[in-house]
Coordinates of C-alpha atoms in Angstrom, one line a residue:
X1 CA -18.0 -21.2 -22.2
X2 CA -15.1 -19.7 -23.8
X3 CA -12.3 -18.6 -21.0
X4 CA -11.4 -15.2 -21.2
X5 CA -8.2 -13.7 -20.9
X6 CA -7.6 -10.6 -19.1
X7 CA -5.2 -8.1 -17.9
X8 CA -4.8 -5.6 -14.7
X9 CA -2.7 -2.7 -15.4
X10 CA -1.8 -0.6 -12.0
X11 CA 1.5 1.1 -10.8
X12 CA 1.5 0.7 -7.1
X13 CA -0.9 -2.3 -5.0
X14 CA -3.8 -0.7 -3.8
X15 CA -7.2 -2.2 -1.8
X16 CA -8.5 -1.2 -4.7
X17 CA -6.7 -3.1 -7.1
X18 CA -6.8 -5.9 -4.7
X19 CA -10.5 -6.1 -4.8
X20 CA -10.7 -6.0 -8.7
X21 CA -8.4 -9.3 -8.3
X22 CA -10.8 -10.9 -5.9
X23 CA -14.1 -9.9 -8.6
X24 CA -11.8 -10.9 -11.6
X25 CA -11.3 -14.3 -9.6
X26 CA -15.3 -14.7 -9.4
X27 CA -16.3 -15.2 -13.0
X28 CA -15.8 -18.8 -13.9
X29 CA -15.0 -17.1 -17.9
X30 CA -12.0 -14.8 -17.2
X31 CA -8.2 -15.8 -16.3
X32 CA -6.2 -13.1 -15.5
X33 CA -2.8 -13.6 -17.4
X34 CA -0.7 -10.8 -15.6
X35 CA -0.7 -7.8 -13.6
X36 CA 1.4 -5.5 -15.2
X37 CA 3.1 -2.6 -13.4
X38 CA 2.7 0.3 -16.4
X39 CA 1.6 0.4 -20.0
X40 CA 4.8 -0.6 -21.7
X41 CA 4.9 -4.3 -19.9
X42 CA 0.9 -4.4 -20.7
X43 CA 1.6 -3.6 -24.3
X44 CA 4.1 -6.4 -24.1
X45 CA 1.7 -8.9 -23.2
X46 CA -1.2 -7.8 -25.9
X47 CA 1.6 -8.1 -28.5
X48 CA 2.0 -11.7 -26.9
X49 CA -1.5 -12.7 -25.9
X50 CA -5.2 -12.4 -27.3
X51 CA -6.5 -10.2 -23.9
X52 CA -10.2 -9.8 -24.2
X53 CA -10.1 -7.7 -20.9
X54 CA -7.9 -4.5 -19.7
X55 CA -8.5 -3.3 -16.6

């Protein structure tokens, strides 16, 4: 199975952003590349990276 790769964009740690981690973390196909504080570091990273996933 093709990995995946995905991206979590959120300003401030949260239990929320925590347990999308964790569920991320449970699908053998996706790799989470980086957690990216706003949208200018995630738009970094898809200029850098193929990302199949933003969430």
């Amino acid at each position: 199975m093709k990995i995946r790769k995905c991206i979590i964009i959120t300003d401030y740690e949260t239990k929320l952003n925590s347990s999308i981690q964790d569920y991320i973390k449970k699908i053998p196909f996706l790799e989470i590349i980086k957690i990216c504080s706003d949208y200018i570091e995630a738009m970094q990273i898809l200029g850098e990276e193929k990302i199949s996933l933003i969430s």
